[in-house]
C-alpha cells in the first residue's frame, strides 16, 4: 500500500512528484531545496542557511507522516560546490549527527532553481 504525504509546512513540489511517499513502513522523502514554504522563495544565498532550511523542510514532512529525524536510515545530499562540504556537514550534524544514517554526498553541476544544496532522505520505523 502506498500513501502520498503532503504538508503546507514544506515547499510545494516544483514538478510531477510528491513531497514524500510511504510504502510498506518506509518513508521516501523527495529531495528538499531551501525554499521557505510560505513564500516559495530561497531562504538565503548562504549555504549553511540553505542546508538548515532544506533540513527544516524535511523535518516538516517527517512530522506530517508521523516520523522524526531519529527514523532516518539513509540520506542523499547534493551540493553545488564540494568546497562547501564542511559547512554543509556542520549543519547536517545538528539534525542527523546522533542518528548517523547511511549517506551519499555528491557535487552536481546544477540544482533546481540554482540552489546550493538539496537533501533527500529515507526513514523507517
Short mmCIF file of N, CA, C and O in Angstrom, two decimals:
data_model
loop_
_atom_site.label_atom_id
_atom_site.label_comp_id
_atom_site.label_asym_id
_atom_site.label_seq_id
_atom_site.Cartn_x
_atom_site.Cartn_y
_atom_site.Cartn_z
N UNK A 1 0.83 -1.18 0.00
CA UNK A 1 0.00 0.00 0.00
C UNK A 1 0.88 1.25 0.00
O UNK A 1 1.87 1.31 0.70
N UNK A 2 0.49 2.23 -0.78
CA UNK A 2 1.26 3.45 -0.94
C UNK A 2 0.43 4.65 -0.48
O UNK A 2 -0.74 4.76 -0.83
N UNK A 3 1.06 5.54 0.30
CA UNK A 3 0.37 6.73 0.80
C UNK A 3 1.18 7.97 0.42
O UNK A 3 2.38 8.04 0.70
N UNK A 4 0.53 8.94 -0.19
CA UNK A 4 1.18 10.20 -0.53
C UNK A 4 1.17 11.11 0.69
O UNK A 4 0.13 11.28 1.34
N UNK A 5 2.32 11.69 0.99
CA UNK A 5 2.45 12.62 2.12
C UNK A 5 2.61 14.02 1.56
O UNK A 5 3.43 14.27 0.67
N UNK A 6 1.83 14.95 2.11
CA UNK A 6 1.89 16.34 1.67
C UNK A 6 1.62 17.25 2.86
O UNK A 6 0.73 16.98 3.66
N UNK A 7 2.39 18.31 2.98
CA UNK A 7 2.18 19.30 4.04
C UNK A 7 2.45 20.69 3.50
O UNK A 7 3.34 20.88 2.66
N UNK A 8 1.73 21.65 3.99
CA UNK A 8 1.98 23.05 3.62
C UNK A 8 3.15 23.61 4.41
O UNK A 8 3.59 24.74 4.15
N UNK A 9 3.69 22.83 5.35
CA UNK A 9 4.85 23.27 6.14
C UNK A 9 6.18 22.98 5.46
O UNK A 9 7.24 23.17 6.05
N UNK A 10 6.10 22.50 4.23
CA UNK A 10 7.29 22.29 3.39
C UNK A 10 6.92 22.83 2.00
O UNK A 10 5.74 22.93 1.67
N UNK A 11 7.92 23.18 1.20
CA UNK A 11 7.62 23.73 -0.13
C UNK A 11 6.81 22.77 -0.99
O UNK A 11 7.01 21.56 -0.93
N UNK A 12 5.92 23.32 -1.76
CA UNK A 12 5.15 22.52 -2.71
C UNK A 12 6.11 21.94 -3.75
O UNK A 12 7.15 22.53 -4.06
N UNK A 13 5.75 20.79 -4.28
CA UNK A 13 6.56 20.16 -5.32
C UNK A 13 6.65 21.08 -6.54
O UNK A 13 5.68 21.72 -6.92
N UNK A 14 7.82 21.15 -7.13
CA UNK A 14 8.05 22.00 -8.30
C UNK A 14 7.78 21.26 -9.61
O UNK A 14 7.94 21.82 -10.68
N UNK A 15 7.38 20.02 -9.51
CA UNK A 15 7.14 19.21 -10.70
C UNK A 15 6.17 18.09 -10.38
O UNK A 15 5.53 18.08 -9.33
N UNK A 16 6.11 17.10 -11.27
CA UNK A 16 5.16 16.00 -11.09
C UNK A 16 5.69 14.92 -10.13
O UNK A 16 6.02 13.81 -10.54
N UNK A 17 5.80 15.29 -8.86
CA UNK A 17 6.24 14.35 -7.83
C UNK A 17 5.60 14.73 -6.50
O UNK A 17 5.04 15.80 -6.36
N UNK A 18 5.69 13.83 -5.53
CA UNK A 18 5.15 14.05 -4.19
C UNK A 18 6.26 14.48 -3.25
O UNK A 18 7.42 14.13 -3.45
N UNK A 19 5.89 15.20 -2.20
CA UNK A 19 6.88 15.55 -1.18
C UNK A 19 7.46 14.29 -0.57
O UNK A 19 8.65 14.21 -0.30
N UNK A 20 6.59 13.29 -0.37
CA UNK A 20 7.04 12.00 0.16
C UNK A 20 6.01 10.93 -0.16
O UNK A 20 4.83 11.23 -0.38
N UNK A 21 6.47 9.70 -0.13
CA UNK A 21 5.62 8.52 -0.31
C UNK A 21 5.95 7.56 0.82
O UNK A 21 7.14 7.27 1.08
N UNK A 22 4.92 7.04 1.47
CA UNK A 22 5.12 5.98 2.45
C UNK A 22 4.63 4.68 1.84
O UNK A 22 3.50 4.61 1.34
N UNK A 23 5.46 3.68 1.86
CA UNK A 23 5.10 2.37 1.30
C UNK A 23 5.73 1.27 2.16
O UNK A 23 6.94 1.31 2.43
N UNK A 24 4.90 0.37 2.63
CA UNK A 24 5.38 -0.79 3.40
C UNK A 24 6.24 -0.39 4.60
O UNK A 24 7.28 -0.99 4.84
N UNK A 25 5.83 0.65 5.31
CA UNK A 25 6.55 1.07 6.51
C UNK A 25 7.82 1.85 6.26
O UNK A 25 8.63 2.05 7.16
N UNK A 26 8.02 2.29 5.03
CA UNK A 26 9.20 3.08 4.68
C UNK A 26 8.73 4.40 4.09
O UNK A 26 7.83 4.43 3.25
N UNK A 27 9.33 5.49 4.54
CA UNK A 27 9.01 6.82 4.04
C UNK A 27 10.14 7.31 3.14
O UNK A 27 11.30 7.37 3.56
N UNK A 28 9.78 7.64 1.91
CA UNK A 28 10.74 8.15 0.93
C UNK A 28 10.46 9.64 0.75
O UNK A 28 9.44 10.01 0.18
N UNK A 29 11.36 10.48 1.25
CA UNK A 29 11.18 11.93 1.16
C UNK A 29 11.95 12.45 -0.05
O UNK A 29 13.16 12.25 -0.16
N UNK A 30 11.24 13.12 -0.94
CA UNK A 30 11.87 13.71 -2.13
C UNK A 30 12.91 14.74 -1.71
O UNK A 30 12.83 15.32 -0.63
N UNK A 31 13.87 14.97 -2.59
CA UNK A 31 14.89 15.98 -2.33
C UNK A 31 14.24 17.32 -2.01
O UNK A 31 13.35 17.77 -2.72
N UNK A 32 14.70 17.93 -0.92
CA UNK A 32 14.16 19.21 -0.49
C UNK A 32 15.19 20.31 -0.73
O UNK A 32 16.34 20.20 -0.33
N UNK A 33 14.72 21.35 -1.40
CA UNK A 33 15.57 22.52 -1.63
C UNK A 33 15.23 23.57 -0.58
O UNK A 33 14.19 23.50 0.08
N UNK A 34 16.09 24.56 -0.42
CA UNK A 34 15.94 25.52 0.68
C UNK A 34 14.96 26.66 0.44
O UNK A 34 15.29 27.84 0.57
N UNK A 35 13.75 26.30 0.09
CA UNK A 35 12.71 27.31 -0.09
C UNK A 35 11.90 27.43 1.20
O UNK A 35 11.62 26.44 1.87
N UNK A 36 11.52 28.65 1.52
CA UNK A 36 10.64 28.92 2.64
C UNK A 36 9.23 28.53 2.18
O UNK A 36 8.76 29.06 1.17
N UNK A 37 8.58 27.62 2.88
CA UNK A 37 7.28 27.11 2.41
C UNK A 37 6.22 28.19 2.17
O UNK A 37 5.50 28.14 1.18
N UNK A 38 6.13 29.16 3.06
CA UNK A 38 5.07 30.17 2.96
C UNK A 38 5.21 31.07 1.74
O UNK A 38 4.21 31.52 1.18
N UNK A 39 6.45 31.28 1.29
CA UNK A 39 6.67 32.22 0.19
C UNK A 39 7.20 31.56 -1.07
O UNK A 39 7.24 32.19 -2.13
N UNK A 40 7.65 30.29 -0.94
CA UNK A 40 8.26 29.57 -2.05
C UNK A 40 9.44 30.36 -2.64
O UNK A 40 9.64 30.40 -3.85
N UNK A 41 10.20 30.98 -1.75
CA UNK A 41 11.40 31.71 -2.16
C UNK A 41 12.61 31.16 -1.43
O UNK A 41 12.50 30.57 -0.35
N UNK A 42 13.78 31.36 -2.02
CA UNK A 42 15.04 30.91 -1.45
C UNK A 42 15.29 31.60 -0.11
O UNK A 42 15.15 32.82 0.00
N UNK A 43 15.68 30.82 0.88
CA UNK A 43 15.89 31.35 2.22
C UNK A 43 17.05 32.35 2.26
O UNK A 43 16.98 33.36 2.95
N UNK A 44 18.13 32.08 1.51
CA UNK A 44 19.35 32.89 1.55
C UNK A 44 20.32 32.36 0.51
O UNK A 44 20.18 31.23 0.04
N UNK A 45 21.32 33.12 0.19
CA UNK A 45 22.39 32.64 -0.68
C UNK A 45 23.44 31.86 0.11
O UNK A 45 24.26 31.16 -0.47
N UNK A 46 23.41 31.95 1.43
CA UNK A 46 24.36 31.29 2.31
C UNK A 46 24.12 29.78 2.33
O UNK A 46 22.99 29.33 2.58
N UNK A 47 25.15 28.97 2.10
CA UNK A 47 24.99 27.52 2.01
C UNK A 47 24.57 26.91 3.35
O UNK A 47 23.82 25.93 3.38
N UNK A 48 25.01 27.47 4.46
CA UNK A 48 24.60 26.94 5.76
C UNK A 48 23.11 27.21 6.00
O UNK A 48 22.39 26.33 6.48
N UNK A 49 22.64 28.39 5.67
CA UNK A 49 21.22 28.71 5.79
C UNK A 49 20.40 27.83 4.86
O UNK A 49 19.30 27.38 5.21
N UNK A 50 20.92 27.57 3.67
CA UNK A 50 20.23 26.71 2.72
C UNK A 50 20.14 25.28 3.24
O UNK A 50 19.10 24.62 3.12
N UNK A 51 21.21 24.79 3.82
CA UNK A 51 21.22 23.44 4.38
C UNK A 51 20.20 23.34 5.51
O UNK A 51 19.41 22.39 5.57
N UNK A 52 20.20 24.31 6.40
CA UNK A 52 19.26 24.34 7.52
C UNK A 52 17.81 24.33 7.00
O UNK A 52 16.98 23.57 7.50
N UNK A 53 17.51 25.16 6.02
CA UNK A 53 16.14 25.23 5.51
C UNK A 53 15.74 23.92 4.84
O UNK A 53 14.61 23.46 5.01
N UNK A 54 16.64 23.32 4.09
CA UNK A 54 16.34 22.03 3.47
C UNK A 54 16.00 20.99 4.54
O UNK A 54 15.04 20.22 4.40
N UNK A 55 16.76 20.98 5.63
CA UNK A 55 16.52 20.03 6.71
C UNK A 55 15.25 20.37 7.48
O UNK A 55 14.54 19.47 7.93
N UNK A 56 14.95 21.64 7.64
CA UNK A 56 13.69 22.03 8.28
C UNK A 56 12.51 21.54 7.44
O UNK A 56 11.50 21.07 7.98
N UNK A 57 12.63 21.66 6.12
CA UNK A 57 11.58 21.18 5.23
C UNK A 57 11.41 19.67 5.36
O UNK A 57 10.28 19.15 5.41
N UNK A 58 12.52 18.96 5.44
CA UNK A 58 12.46 17.51 5.64
C UNK A 58 11.79 17.20 6.97
O UNK A 58 10.93 16.31 7.06
N UNK A 59 12.16 17.94 8.01
CA UNK A 59 11.56 17.73 9.32
C UNK A 59 10.04 17.90 9.30
O UNK A 59 9.31 17.13 9.94
N UNK A 60 9.55 18.88 8.56
CA UNK A 60 8.10 19.11 8.46
C UNK A 60 7.41 17.94 7.77
O UNK A 60 6.32 17.51 8.17
N UNK A 61 8.05 17.39 6.75
CA UNK A 61 7.48 16.25 6.03
C UNK A 61 7.51 15.00 6.91
O UNK A 61 6.53 14.26 6.99
N UNK A 62 8.63 14.78 7.59
CA UNK A 62 8.72 13.65 8.51
C UNK A 62 7.60 13.73 9.55
O UNK A 62 6.90 12.75 9.81
N UNK A 63 7.42 14.90 10.14
CA UNK A 63 6.40 15.10 11.17
C UNK A 63 5.00 14.82 10.61
O UNK A 63 4.19 14.15 11.26
N UNK A 64 4.72 15.34 9.44
CA UNK A 64 3.41 15.12 8.81
C UNK A 64 3.10 13.63 8.66
O UNK A 64 1.96 13.19 8.80
N UNK A 65 4.14 12.85 8.39
CA UNK A 65 3.98 11.41 8.17
C UNK A 65 4.07 10.60 9.47
O UNK A 65 3.92 9.38 9.45
N UNK A 66 4.34 11.29 10.60
CA UNK A 66 4.46 10.58 11.87
C UNK A 66 5.84 10.02 12.14
O UNK A 66 5.99 9.08 12.93
N UNK A 67 6.83 10.58 11.49
CA UNK A 67 8.22 10.17 11.67
C UNK A 67 9.01 11.31 12.31
O UNK A 67 8.51 12.40 12.50
N UNK A 68 10.27 11.03 12.58
CA UNK A 68 11.18 12.01 13.16
C UNK A 68 12.55 11.77 12.55
O UNK A 68 12.79 10.74 11.93
N UNK A 69 13.47 12.71 12.77
CA UNK A 69 14.83 12.53 12.25
C UNK A 69 15.47 11.25 12.76
O UNK A 69 16.29 10.63 12.08
N UNK A 70 15.10 10.79 13.96
CA UNK A 70 15.68 9.55 14.50
C UNK A 70 15.31 8.33 13.67
O UNK A 70 15.96 7.29 13.76
N UNK A 71 14.27 8.47 12.83
CA UNK A 71 13.82 7.36 11.98
C UNK A 71 14.53 7.31 10.63
O UNK A 71 14.32 6.38 9.85
N UNK A 72 15.36 8.30 10.34
CA UNK A 72 16.05 8.38 9.04
C UNK A 72 17.14 7.31 8.98
O UNK A 72 17.98 7.20 9.88
N UNK A 73 17.11 6.52 7.91
CA UNK A 73 18.11 5.46 7.72
C UNK A 73 19.07 5.75 6.56
O UNK A 73 20.13 5.14 6.46
N UNK A 74 18.69 6.67 5.69
CA UNK A 74 19.53 6.99 4.54
C UNK A 74 19.29 8.44 4.12
O UNK A 74 18.16 8.93 4.20
N UNK A 75 20.35 9.10 3.69
CA UNK A 75 20.24 10.48 3.20
C UNK A 75 21.10 10.63 1.95
O UNK A 75 22.16 10.01 1.83
N UNK A 76 20.63 11.47 1.06
CA UNK A 76 21.42 11.84 -0.11
C UNK A 76 21.51 13.36 -0.13
O UNK A 76 20.49 14.04 -0.09
N UNK A 77 22.74 13.85 -0.17
CA UNK A 77 22.99 15.29 -0.15
C UNK A 77 23.63 15.68 -1.49
O UNK A 77 24.65 15.11 -1.88
N UNK A 78 23.00 16.61 -2.16
CA UNK A 78 23.54 17.14 -3.42
C UNK A 78 24.01 18.56 -3.15
O UNK A 78 23.25 19.37 -2.61
N UNK A 79 25.26 18.84 -3.47
CA UNK A 79 25.77 20.20 -3.27
C UNK A 79 26.36 20.74 -4.57
O UNK A 79 26.88 20.00 -5.39
N UNK A 80 26.25 22.03 -4.71
CA UNK A 80 26.73 22.71 -5.91
C UNK A 80 28.26 22.77 -5.95
O UNK A 80 28.87 22.70 -7.01
N UNK A 81 28.87 22.89 -4.76
CA UNK A 81 30.33 23.07 -4.68
C UNK A 81 30.88 22.22 -3.53
O UNK A 81 30.55 22.47 -2.37
N UNK A 82 31.71 21.25 -3.83
CA UNK A 82 32.28 20.38 -2.81
C UNK A 82 33.12 21.16 -1.80
O UNK A 82 33.35 20.69 -0.68
N UNK A 83 33.51 22.38 -2.13
CA UNK A 83 34.21 23.22 -1.16
C UNK A 83 33.31 23.60 0.02
O UNK A 83 33.80 24.04 1.06
N UNK A 84 32.00 23.43 -0.14
CA UNK A 84 31.05 23.72 0.93
C UNK A 84 30.77 22.50 1.80
O UNK A 84 29.96 22.56 2.74
N UNK A 85 31.45 21.38 1.55
CA UNK A 85 31.21 20.12 2.25
C UNK A 85 31.27 20.29 3.77
O UNK A 85 30.38 19.82 4.49
N UNK A 86 32.28 20.96 4.29
CA UNK A 86 32.44 21.13 5.74
C UNK A 86 31.31 21.97 6.32
O UNK A 86 30.77 21.64 7.39
N UNK A 87 30.91 23.02 5.63
CA UNK A 87 29.81 23.87 6.11
C UNK A 87 28.49 23.10 6.13
O UNK A 87 27.72 23.18 7.09
N UNK A 88 28.24 22.36 5.06
CA UNK A 88 27.01 21.56 4.98
C UNK A 88 27.02 20.51 6.09
O UNK A 88 26.02 20.32 6.79
N UNK A 89 28.15 19.84 6.30
CA UNK A 89 28.26 18.83 7.36
C UNK A 89 28.00 19.41 8.74
O UNK A 89 27.41 18.75 9.59
N UNK A 90 28.45 20.63 8.98
CA UNK A 90 28.24 21.27 10.28
C UNK A 90 26.77 21.41 10.61
O UNK A 90 26.35 21.14 11.74
N UNK A 91 25.98 21.81 9.64
CA UNK A 91 24.53 21.95 9.84
C UNK A 91 23.88 20.58 9.88
O UNK A 91 23.05 20.29 10.76
N UNK A 92 24.24 19.72 8.96
CA UNK A 92 23.68 18.36 8.88
C UNK A 92 23.86 17.63 10.20
O UNK A 92 22.96 16.94 10.68
N UNK A 93 25.02 17.79 10.81
CA UNK A 93 25.35 17.12 12.06
C UNK A 93 24.36 17.50 13.17
O UNK A 93 24.01 16.66 14.01
N UNK A 94 23.88 18.72 13.18
CA UNK A 94 22.94 19.18 14.21
C UNK A 94 21.59 18.45 14.10
O UNK A 94 20.88 18.30 15.09
N UNK A 95 21.23 18.02 12.92
CA UNK A 95 19.96 17.34 12.69
C UNK A 95 20.10 15.82 12.71
O UNK A 95 19.21 15.13 13.18
N UNK A 96 21.19 15.30 12.16
CA UNK A 96 21.32 13.86 11.96
C UNK A 96 22.59 13.26 12.54
O UNK A 96 22.86 12.07 12.35
N UNK A 97 23.38 14.06 13.24
CA UNK A 97 24.66 13.59 13.77
C UNK A 97 24.55 12.38 14.67
O UNK A 97 25.34 11.44 14.57
N UNK A 98 23.58 12.39 15.59
CA UNK A 98 23.42 11.26 16.50
C UNK A 98 22.83 10.05 15.79
O UNK A 98 23.09 8.92 16.16
N UNK A 99 22.01 10.29 14.77
CA UNK A 99 21.34 9.22 14.04
C UNK A 99 22.32 8.47 13.14
O UNK A 99 22.28 7.26 13.01
N UNK A 100 23.22 9.22 12.52
CA UNK A 100 24.23 8.69 11.60
C UNK A 100 23.65 7.73 10.55
O UNK A 100 24.06 6.57 10.45
N UNK A 101 22.70 8.21 9.75
CA UNK A 101 22.17 7.34 8.69
C UNK A 101 23.22 7.10 7.61
O UNK A 101 24.21 7.82 7.52
N UNK A 102 22.99 6.07 6.81
CA UNK A 102 23.82 5.88 5.62
C UNK A 102 23.66 7.14 4.78
O UNK A 102 22.62 7.79 4.80
N UNK A 103 24.71 7.52 4.03
CA UNK A 103 24.61 8.78 3.30
C UNK A 103 25.51 8.80 2.08
O UNK A 103 26.58 8.20 2.07
N UNK A 104 25.05 9.51 1.07
CA UNK A 104 25.88 9.85 -0.07
C UNK A 104 25.87 11.37 -0.17
O UNK A 104 24.86 12.01 0.11
N UNK A 105 27.00 11.94 -0.55
CA UNK A 105 27.09 13.39 -0.79
C UNK A 105 27.82 13.57 -2.11
O UNK A 105 28.95 13.10 -2.27
N UNK A 106 27.16 14.24 -3.04
CA UNK A 106 27.76 14.43 -4.35
C UNK A 106 27.68 15.88 -4.80
O UNK A 106 26.72 16.58 -4.48
N UNK A 107 28.70 16.29 -5.51
CA UNK A 107 28.68 17.61 -6.15
C UNK A 107 27.99 17.46 -7.49
O UNK A 107 28.26 16.51 -8.24
N UNK A 108 27.10 18.39 -7.79
CA UNK A 108 26.36 18.34 -9.04
C UNK A 108 26.56 19.63 -9.82
O UNK A 108 26.89 20.67 -9.25
N UNK A 109 26.34 19.57 -11.10
CA UNK A 109 26.53 20.74 -11.96
C UNK A 109 25.49 21.82 -11.70
O UNK A 109 25.79 23.01 -11.75
N UNK A 110 24.25 21.37 -11.43
CA UNK A 110 23.19 22.35 -11.24
C UNK A 110 22.04 21.71 -10.48
O UNK A 110 21.75 20.54 -10.65
N UNK A 111 21.39 22.50 -9.63
CA UNK A 111 20.23 22.05 -8.87
C UNK A 111 19.02 22.91 -9.24
O UNK A 111 19.18 24.01 -9.77
N UNK A 112 17.81 22.42 -8.95
CA UNK A 112 16.61 23.22 -9.27
C UNK A 112 16.69 24.63 -8.67
O UNK A 112 17.16 24.81 -7.54
N UNK A 113 16.27 25.59 -9.45
CA UNK A 113 16.25 27.00 -9.04
C UNK A 113 17.63 27.52 -8.65
O UNK A 113 17.77 28.51 -7.95
N UNK A 114 18.67 26.83 -9.10
CA UNK A 114 20.06 27.22 -8.86
C UNK A 114 20.43 27.33 -7.38
O UNK A 114 21.27 28.14 -6.99
N UNK A 115 19.81 26.48 -6.54
CA UNK A 115 20.15 26.45 -5.12
C UNK A 115 21.51 25.79 -4.95
O UNK A 115 22.05 25.18 -5.88
N UNK A 116 22.07 25.87 -3.75
CA UNK A 116 23.38 25.30 -3.48
C UNK A 116 23.33 23.92 -2.85
O UNK A 116 24.33 23.22 -2.81
N UNK A 117 22.16 23.52 -2.35
CA UNK A 117 22.04 22.22 -1.68
C UNK A 117 20.62 21.67 -1.84
O UNK A 117 19.65 22.42 -1.89
N UNK A 118 20.54 20.36 -1.95
CA UNK A 118 19.27 19.63 -1.95
C UNK A 118 19.51 18.34 -1.18
O UNK A 118 20.54 17.70 -1.34
N UNK A 119 18.55 17.98 -0.31
CA UNK A 119 18.71 16.80 0.52
C UNK A 119 17.44 15.96 0.46
O UNK A 119 16.33 16.48 0.60
N UNK A 120 17.61 14.66 0.29
CA UNK A 120 16.51 13.71 0.34
C UNK A 120 16.82 12.64 1.37
O UNK A 120 18.00 12.35 1.62
N UNK A 121 15.80 12.05 1.98
CA UNK A 121 16.02 11.02 2.99
C UNK A 121 15.04 9.87 2.84
O UNK A 121 13.98 10.00 2.20
N UNK A 122 15.39 8.76 3.44
CA UNK A 122 14.52 7.60 3.59
C UNK A 122 14.45 7.31 5.08
O UNK A 122 15.47 7.30 5.77
N UNK A 123 13.23 7.08 5.58
CA UNK A 123 13.03 6.81 7.00
C UNK A 123 12.19 5.57 7.18
O UNK A 123 11.37 5.22 6.31
N UNK A 124 12.38 4.89 8.30
CA UNK A 124 11.59 3.71 8.62
C UNK A 124 11.42 3.63 10.12
O UNK A 124 12.21 4.19 10.88
N UNK A 125 10.38 2.94 10.54
CA UNK A 125 10.13 2.77 11.98
C UNK A 125 10.42 1.34 12.39
O UNK A 125 10.34 0.44 11.61
#
